[in-house]
Coordinates of C-alpha atoms in Angstrom, one line a residue:
Chain F
M1 CA 0.0 0.0 0.0
S2 CA 1.1 3.6 -0.6
N3 CA 2.7 5.3 2.4
Y4 CA 0.4 8.3 1.8
L5 CA -2.7 6.2 1.7
D6 CA -1.6 4.1 4.6
A7 CA -0.9 7.3 6.7
L8 CA -4.3 8.7 5.6
R9 CA -6.1 5.5 6.6
Q10 CA -4.4 5.7 10.1
E11 CA -5.4 9.3 10.5
L12 CA -9.0 8.5 9.5
V13 CA -9.2 5.6 12.0
A14 CA -7.8 7.7 14.7
A15 CA -10.2 10.5 13.9
S16 CA -13.1 8.1 14.0
D17 CA -11.9 6.8 17.4
R18 CA -11.8 10.4 18.7
L19 CA -15.3 11.0 17.6
T20 CA -16.6 8.2 19.7
Q21 CA -14.5 8.8 22.8
P22 CA -15.2 11.6 25.3
S23 CA -12.0 13.7 25.1
P24 CA -10.2 15.4 28.1
A25 CA -11.1 18.7 26.4
M26 CA -14.8 17.9 26.9
A27 CA -14.2 17.2 30.6
R28 CA -12.4 20.5 30.9
Q29 CA -15.4 22.2 29.2
R30 CA -17.7 20.7 31.9
R31 CA -15.6 22.2 34.7
W32 CA -15.5 25.5 32.8
W33 CA -19.3 25.8 32.8
R34 CA -19.4 25.9 36.6
R35 CA -17.1 28.9 36.7
S36 CA -19.0 31.0 34.2
P37 CA -22.8 31.3 34.2
R38 CA -22.6 33.2 30.9
A39 CA -20.6 30.3 29.4
L40 CA -23.3 28.0 30.7
A41 CA -26.0 30.0 28.9
I42 CA -24.0 29.9 25.7
A43 CA -23.5 26.2 26.1
L44 CA -27.2 25.6 26.6
A45 CA -28.0 27.6 23.5
G46 CA -25.5 25.5 21.6
L47 CA -27.1 22.3 23.0
A48 CA -30.3 23.1 21.3
V49 CA -28.5 23.0 18.0
S50 CA -26.3 20.0 18.7
A51 CA -29.2 17.9 20.0
T52 CA -30.3 17.4 16.4
A53 CA -26.9 15.9 15.5
I54 CA -27.0 13.7 18.6
A55 CA -30.4 12.4 17.8
A56 CA -29.2 11.5 14.3
T57 CA -26.6 9.2 15.7
T58 CA -28.8 7.4 18.3
P59 CA -30.2 4.0 17.3
W60 CA -33.7 3.6 16.0
Q61 CA -36.0 3.4 19.1
P62 CA -39.4 2.3 18.1
L63 CA -42.2 1.9 20.7
F64 CA -42.2 -1.5 22.4
G65 CA -45.2 -2.7 24.3
D66 CA -47.9 -0.1 24.9
P67 CA -47.4 3.7 25.2
G68 CA -46.2 4.5 28.6
S69 CA -44.9 1.0 29.4
P70 CA -41.3 0.4 30.3
Q71 CA -39.1 0.2 27.3
P72 CA -36.2 -2.3 26.7
R73 CA -32.7 -1.0 26.1
V74 CA -31.8 -0.7 22.5
T75 CA -28.5 -0.6 20.7
G76 CA -27.3 0.7 17.4
S77 CA -24.5 -1.8 17.2
A78 CA -24.5 -5.1 15.3
P79 CA -25.4 -8.6 16.6
P80 CA -22.6 -11.1 17.2
A81 CA -20.6 -12.0 14.2
G82 CA -21.7 -15.6 14.4
Q83 CA -25.3 -14.6 14.0
L84 CA -24.5 -12.4 11.0
A85 CA -22.5 -15.2 9.4
L86 CA -25.3 -17.7 10.0
L87 CA -28.3 -15.7 8.7
S88 CA -28.3 -13.8 5.5
V89 CA -31.6 -12.1 6.5
L90 CA -29.5 -10.2 9.1
R91 CA -26.9 -9.3 6.5
R92 CA -29.3 -7.7 4.1
P93 CA -30.0 -4.0 4.5
Q94 CA -32.9 -3.0 6.7
T95 CA -35.8 -2.0 4.4
P96 CA -38.5 0.7 5.0
E97 CA -40.9 -2.2 5.6
D98 CA -38.7 -3.6 8.3
R99 CA -39.1 -0.3 10.1
G100 CA -42.7 0.3 8.9
V101 CA -46.0 0.8 10.6
I102 CA -46.8 -2.9 10.4
T103 CA -43.6 -3.9 12.1
Q104 CA -44.2 -1.2 14.8
Q105 CA -47.6 -2.7 15.4
T106 CA -46.0 -6.1 16.0
L107 CA -43.4 -4.6 18.4
R108 CA -46.2 -4.0 20.8
Y109 CA -45.9 -7.7 21.7
F110 CA -42.3 -7.1 22.9
G111 CA -41.5 -5.6 26.2
T112 CA -38.7 -5.5 28.7
S113 CA -38.1 -9.3 28.7
T114 CA -35.8 -8.6 25.7
Q115 CA -33.0 -6.2 26.4
G116 CA -30.3 -4.8 24.2
V117 CA -32.4 -4.9 21.1
Y118 CA -30.4 -4.5 17.9
T119 CA -33.1 -2.3 16.3
S120 CA -31.2 -1.8 13.0
Y121 CA -31.5 -5.6 12.6
I122 CA -35.2 -6.0 13.2
R123 CA -36.6 -7.8 10.1
Q124 CA -40.0 -8.3 8.7
L125 CA -40.2 -11.9 7.5
P126 CA -42.2 -13.3 4.6
S127 CA -45.2 -14.7 6.5
G128 CA -48.5 -15.4 4.8
Q129 CA -50.5 -17.0 7.6
G130 CA -51.0 -14.4 10.3
A131 CA -52.9 -11.1 10.5
L132 CA -49.4 -9.4 10.9
P133 CA -46.1 -10.4 9.4
A134 CA -43.6 -12.5 11.4
I135 CA -40.8 -10.5 12.9
L136 CA -37.2 -11.3 13.7
L137 CA -35.7 -9.3 16.5
P138 CA -32.1 -9.9 17.7
A139 CA -31.3 -9.0 21.2
R140 CA -28.6 -9.3 23.8
S141 CA -30.8 -11.1 26.3
W142 CA -34.2 -12.6 26.9
Q143 CA -35.4 -13.2 30.4
V144 CA -38.7 -14.8 31.4
P145 CA -39.4 -16.6 34.6
G146 CA -37.3 -19.7 34.8
L147 CA -35.4 -18.9 31.6
N148 CA -32.5 -16.6 30.8
K149 CA -30.8 -16.6 27.4
N150 CA -28.1 -14.4 26.0
D151 CA -27.5 -13.3 22.3
V152 CA -30.9 -14.4 21.1
L153 CA -32.9 -14.2 17.9
C154 CA -36.5 -13.6 18.8
L155 CA -39.4 -14.6 16.5
F156 CA -42.9 -13.3 16.7
V157 CA -45.4 -15.1 14.5
A158 CA -48.9 -13.6 14.4
E159 CA -52.0 -15.7 14.7
A160 CA -54.4 -15.7 11.8
N161 CA -57.6 -13.7 12.2
A162 CA -56.7 -12.9 15.8
D163 CA -54.9 -10.3 17.9
G164 CA -51.9 -12.1 19.2
G165 CA -49.4 -14.7 18.3
A166 CA -46.4 -16.8 19.4
K167 CA -43.1 -15.4 20.6
G168 CA -39.9 -17.2 21.3
C169 CA -36.2 -16.3 21.5
Y170 CA -33.5 -18.7 20.3
T171 CA -29.8 -18.9 20.5
T172 CA -27.4 -19.4 17.5
T173 CA -26.9 -23.0 18.6
E174 CA -30.7 -23.6 18.5
V175 CA -30.8 -22.2 15.0
E176 CA -28.0 -24.5 13.9
S177 CA -29.6 -27.6 15.5
G178 CA -33.0 -26.9 13.9
T179 CA -34.9 -26.2 17.2
A180 CA -35.4 -22.5 16.6
G181 CA -39.1 -22.4 16.0
G182 CA -42.5 -23.7 17.2
S183 CA -46.1 -24.1 16.2
L184 CA -49.1 -21.9 16.4
G185 CA -52.4 -23.6 15.7
A186 CA -51.9 -25.4 12.5
I187 CA -48.8 -23.5 11.6
V188 CA -45.3 -24.8 12.2
Y189 CA -42.5 -22.3 11.7
G190 CA -38.8 -21.8 12.3
L191 CA -35.5 -20.2 11.6
V192 CA -32.9 -22.1 9.6
P193 CA -29.3 -21.2 8.7
D194 CA -28.0 -20.1 5.3
G195 CA -27.8 -22.8 2.7
V196 CA -31.2 -24.3 3.7
A197 CA -33.6 -23.6 0.9
Q198 CA -36.3 -26.0 1.8
V199 CA -37.5 -28.0 4.8
Q200 CA -38.9 -31.4 4.3
F201 CA -41.3 -32.9 6.9
D202 CA -42.0 -36.6 6.9
Y203 CA -45.5 -37.4 8.2
P204 CA -47.2 -40.8 8.5
T205 CA -49.5 -39.6 5.7
G206 CA -46.7 -38.4 3.4
T207 CA -44.0 -35.9 2.8
Q208 CA -44.3 -32.1 2.7
V209 CA -41.7 -29.7 1.5
V210 CA -41.8 -26.0 2.4
A211 CA -39.6 -23.2 0.9
V212 CA -37.4 -21.1 3.0
H213 CA -37.3 -17.3 2.5
D214 CA -35.1 -15.0 4.6
N215 CA -34.0 -17.9 6.7
F216 CA -37.6 -18.5 7.8
Y217 CA -40.3 -21.0 6.9
E218 CA -43.8 -21.6 7.9
Q219 CA -46.0 -24.5 7.0
R220 CA -49.5 -25.6 7.5
A221 CA -49.1 -29.1 9.1
P222 CA -51.6 -31.9 9.0
Q223 CA -53.9 -31.8 12.0
N224 CA -54.9 -34.3 14.6
T225 CA -58.3 -33.8 16.2
V226 CA -58.1 -33.7 19.9
R227 CA -60.7 -34.4 22.5
G228 CA -63.1 -31.5 22.9
G229 CA -63.1 -30.7 19.1
G230 CA -59.8 -28.8 18.8
T231 CA -56.9 -29.7 16.6
T232 CA -53.1 -30.0 17.1
P233 CA -50.4 -30.2 14.4
V234 CA -49.2 -33.8 13.7
R235 CA -45.6 -34.2 14.9
P236 CA -43.4 -35.1 11.9
Q237 CA -41.5 -38.4 12.1
G238 CA -38.5 -36.7 10.5
T239 CA -37.3 -33.3 9.4
S240 CA -34.6 -32.7 6.8
W241 CA -33.0 -29.6 5.4
L242 CA -32.6 -29.4 1.6
D243 CA -30.5 -27.1 -0.5
A244 CA -31.7 -25.1 -3.6
Q245 CA -31.3 -28.2 -5.8
G246 CA -33.5 -30.3 -3.4
E247 CA -30.5 -32.2 -2.1
P248 CA -30.0 -32.8 1.7
T249 CA -27.6 -30.1 3.1
T250 CA -24.4 -31.3 4.8
H251 CA -25.6 -30.0 8.1
Q252 CA -28.9 -31.5 9.2
P253 CA -31.3 -30.5 12.1
G254 CA -30.3 -32.3 15.2
S255 CA -26.7 -33.0 14.1
P256 CA -24.0 -31.5 16.4
Chain U
M1 CA -18.1 -19.1 13.9
V2 CA -16.3 -15.8 13.5
M3 CA -16.7 -13.5 10.5
A4 CA -13.6 -11.7 9.4
P5 CA -14.2 -7.9 9.1
E6 CA -13.6 -8.0 5.4
T7 CA -16.7 -10.1 4.8
R8 CA -19.0 -7.5 6.3
S9 CA -21.0 -5.4 3.9
D10 CA -20.3 -1.7 3.6
R11 CA -23.5 -0.9 5.4
E12 CA -22.4 -3.2 8.3
L13 CA -19.0 -1.6 8.4
L14 CA -20.6 1.9 8.6
E15 CA -22.9 0.7 11.5
A16 CA -19.8 -0.7 13.2
V17 CA -18.0 2.7 12.8
R18 CA -21.0 4.4 14.4
G19 CA -21.0 1.9 17.2
G20 CA -17.4 2.8 18.0
E21 CA -15.4 0.3 16.0
A22 CA -13.0 2.8 14.4
A23 CA -11.0 0.2 12.6
A24 CA -14.0 -0.7 10.5
Y25 CA -13.5 2.7 8.7
G26 CA -10.0 1.6 7.8
V27 CA -11.5 -1.5 6.1
L28 CA -14.0 0.7 4.2
F29 CA -11.1 3.0 3.2
E30 CA -9.0 0.2 1.9
R31 CA -12.0 -1.1 0.0
Y32 CA -12.7 2.1 -1.8
Q33 CA -9.5 4.2 -1.9
T34 CA -8.6 3.0 -5.4
V35 CA -12.1 3.6 -6.8
V36 CA -12.3 7.2 -5.3
L37 CA -8.7 8.0 -6.4
A38 CA -9.4 6.7 -9.9
Y39 CA -12.6 8.8 -10.1
L40 CA -10.8 12.0 -9.0
L41 CA -7.8 11.3 -11.1
R42 CA -9.9 10.9 -14.3
R43 CA -11.5 14.3 -13.6
T44 CA -8.5 16.3 -12.4
R45 CA -5.7 14.5 -14.4
H46 CA -3.5 15.6 -11.5
R47 CA -2.2 12.9 -9.1
E48 CA -1.3 15.2 -6.1
A49 CA -4.7 17.0 -6.4
A50 CA -6.5 13.7 -6.7
A51 CA -4.8 12.2 -3.6
D52 CA -5.4 15.4 -1.6
L53 CA -9.1 15.5 -2.7
A54 CA -9.4 11.8 -1.7
G55 CA -8.3 12.7 1.8
E56 CA -11.1 15.2 2.1
V57 CA -13.7 12.8 0.6
F58 CA -13.0 10.2 3.2
A59 CA -12.9 12.8 6.0
R60 CA -16.2 14.2 4.9
A61 CA -17.7 10.7 4.7
L62 CA -16.4 9.9 8.2
L63 CA -18.1 13.0 9.6
A64 CA -21.3 12.1 7.8
V65 CA -21.2 8.5 9.3
H66 CA -20.8 9.9 12.8
R67 CA -23.7 12.3 12.2
G68 CA -26.0 9.3 11.4
R69 CA -25.8 9.5 7.7
G70 CA -24.2 7.0 5.3
A71 CA -24.7 4.6 2.4
V72 CA -28.4 3.7 1.9
E73 CA -27.5 0.8 -0.3
D74 CA -25.5 -2.2 0.8
T75 CA -22.5 -0.9 -1.2
A76 CA -21.0 2.5 -0.3
A77 CA -19.5 3.1 -3.7
G78 CA -22.2 5.3 -5.0
W79 CA -22.4 7.3 -1.8
L80 CA -18.6 7.9 -1.7
L81 CA -18.5 8.9 -5.4
T82 CA -21.3 11.4 -4.7
I83 CA -19.2 12.9 -1.9
A84 CA -16.2 12.9 -4.3
R85 CA -18.2 14.8 -6.8
N86 CA -19.3 17.4 -4.3
V87 CA -15.8 17.8 -2.9
L88 CA -14.5 18.3 -6.4
L89 CA -17.2 20.9 -7.2
D90 CA -16.6 22.7 -4.0
S91 CA -12.9 22.8 -4.6
V92 CA -13.4 24.1 -8.2
R93 CA -15.7 26.9 -6.9
R94 CA -13.2 27.9 -4.2
G95 CA -10.2 27.6 -6.4
R96 CA -8.4 25.3 -3.9
V97 CA -8.6 21.8 -2.6
E98 CA -11.3 21.7 0.1
E99 CA -10.0 20.8 3.6
R100 CA -12.9 21.7 6.0
A101 CA -13.7 18.2 7.0
R102 CA -10.1 17.3 7.7
R103 CA -9.7 20.5 9.7
E104 CA -12.8 19.6 11.7
L105 CA -11.4 16.1 12.4
G106 CA -7.9 17.4 13.2
I107 CA -6.4 15.5 10.2
Q108 CA -3.1 16.9 8.8
R109 CA -2.7 17.3 5.1
L110 CA -0.2 14.7 4.2
A111 CA 2.7 15.1 1.7
L112 CA 3.2 12.7 -1.2
T113 CA 6.5 11.2 -2.3
D114 CA 7.4 10.1 -5.8
G115 CA 7.0 6.6 -4.6
D116 CA 3.4 7.3 -3.5
L117 CA 2.6 8.8 -6.9
E118 CA 3.9 5.8 -8.7
R119 CA 1.9 3.4 -6.5
I120 CA -1.3 5.5 -7.1
D121 CA -0.7 5.3 -10.9
A122 CA -0.4 1.5 -10.6
Q123 CA -3.5 1.2 -8.5
T124 CA -5.7 3.4 -10.6
G125 CA -4.4 2.0 -13.8
D126 CA -5.7 -1.4 -12.8
V127 CA -9.1 0.0 -12.2
D128 CA -9.2 1.7 -15.6
R129 CA -8.1 -1.6 -17.3
V130 CA -10.8 -3.6 -15.6
V131 CA -13.5 -1.0 -16.3
A132 CA -12.5 -0.9 -20.0
L133 CA -12.6 -4.7 -20.2
V134 CA -16.0 -4.9 -18.4
Q135 CA -17.4 -2.5 -21.1
Q136 CA -16.4 -5.0 -23.8
L137 CA -18.4 -7.9 -22.3
P138 CA -21.7 -8.8 -23.8
E139 CA -24.6 -7.0 -22.2
S140 CA -26.1 -10.1 -20.7
Q141 CA -22.8 -11.0 -18.9
R142 CA -22.2 -7.4 -17.8
A143 CA -25.7 -7.2 -16.2
A144 CA -25.2 -10.6 -14.4
L145 CA -21.7 -9.6 -13.2
K146 CA -22.8 -6.2 -11.9
A147 CA -25.7 -7.7 -10.0
R148 CA -23.7 -10.5 -8.5
I149 CA -20.3 -8.8 -7.8
L150 CA -21.1 -5.2 -7.2
E151 CA -24.6 -5.5 -5.8
E152 CA -23.9 -8.8 -4.0
R153 CA -27.4 -10.1 -4.9
D154 CA -28.5 -13.8 -4.7
Y155 CA -28.5 -15.8 -7.9
A156 CA -32.2 -16.5 -7.5
D157 CA -32.9 -12.8 -7.1
I158 CA -30.9 -11.9 -10.2
A159 CA -32.5 -14.7 -12.2
A160 CA -35.9 -13.3 -11.4
D161 CA -34.9 -9.9 -12.6
L162 CA -33.2 -11.1 -15.8
G163 CA -36.0 -13.5 -16.6
C164 CA -33.8 -16.6 -16.7
S165 CA -32.8 -19.5 -14.5
D166 CA -30.2 -19.5 -11.6
L167 CA -28.1 -21.8 -13.7
V168 CA -28.0 -19.3 -16.6
V169 CA -27.0 -16.4 -14.3
R170 CA -24.2 -18.6 -12.7
Q171 CA -22.9 -19.4 -16.2
R172 CA -23.0 -15.7 -17.3
V173 CA -21.1 -14.6 -14.2
S174 CA -18.6 -17.4 -14.6
R175 CA -18.0 -16.7 -18.3
A176 CA -17.6 -13.0 -17.6
L177 CA -15.0 -13.6 -14.9
K178 CA -13.2 -16.1 -17.1
T179 CA -13.1 -13.6 -20.0
L180 CA -11.8 -10.8 -17.7
R181 CA -9.2 -13.1 -16.2
S182 CA -7.9 -14.2 -19.5
K183 CA -7.8 -10.7 -21.0
L184 CA -6.0 -9.3 -17.9
E185 CA -3.5 -12.1 -18.0
A186 CA -2.9 -11.5 -21.7
Q187 CA -2.2 -7.8 -21.2
P188 CA 1.4 -6.9 -20.1

């Protein structure tokens, strides 16, 4: 590399570092305010101007839960590298739809049980079953009574024709092992790693193959009638991951 | 599973910079220094001015990133070249190379040696050669190559856009790369 360009790169990196670190000069300025009331007035006037710039650098902070309810902490940084490497849906740019009104309606089902929400990585998933789209929400932690997980990928899948849905948070290991998902009524859904283009379910009555989009699948499973008149999804005898050519992937659900 | 910084998209790098990972801006700089230099060199035909302007371009882009702005697309190339164009126009209007962003960031203007100029020639010369060769590719191959390499889109997505199968897109990209490789190797 050119010495000039190398030196320029180093200057830029150092400047970027300075921009994110509070400098000793800023600390001195704070002490200076105390000595001079006039300086304080000027500083406050300046604050009104700089607040716009500060707001522009803060992470997206949509409303979680209901208005007035405690809000989870959010972060403008990226989820762990392992999750980004595993799921292309997180590597694609966030779209206006991902931040749109419909997503924000769905976020009312999330509260303070998730903390450290990576809001720039919230994704709307291609879901055709529920009244609202499914949502993928990465967060630093998920804590509910009896359960505490770190670095989670939370899924919300809306129920068809109803207000509500299913929510669960999964670790990277659970995605890799094929256990990141669940069922909601007749719908079976889940998150799968990159390279999985289809999921095959083997039922006693036959095989069903469902396409994966944005690392997410949902499928209407065969139903068993239960006592009292309700139904429950038939548990598949086997589940396989297939690639775009319909061939089994090297890594299969349940394998280490 | 650990992802090397170089595999992150430009957008992810910019988010990392905003999050306090200063080194990510170094990665972005290395990724686009040649493109920005080549752009400025083609317009100024002056190596020292182009290098000086490039410093201001990356400084202005850095300030923008920390103010919450940045590339909207997954690739930062278009955004950086827009900044390059603005820096160039501002410099022409003022009759001197702009340095406001560097001053704001406390970055010194750096001197260039003869060795630096030769290396800049070599780097930008490579870009010009590749651009010229890409222009010679058949339109179908050029479109597939641009979508796959520059825009980093999935084959299935490109296939849907171009109205052909994944396999055809893969073949077009593969043929385009093979053609470019053989032509570059054939050139001295």
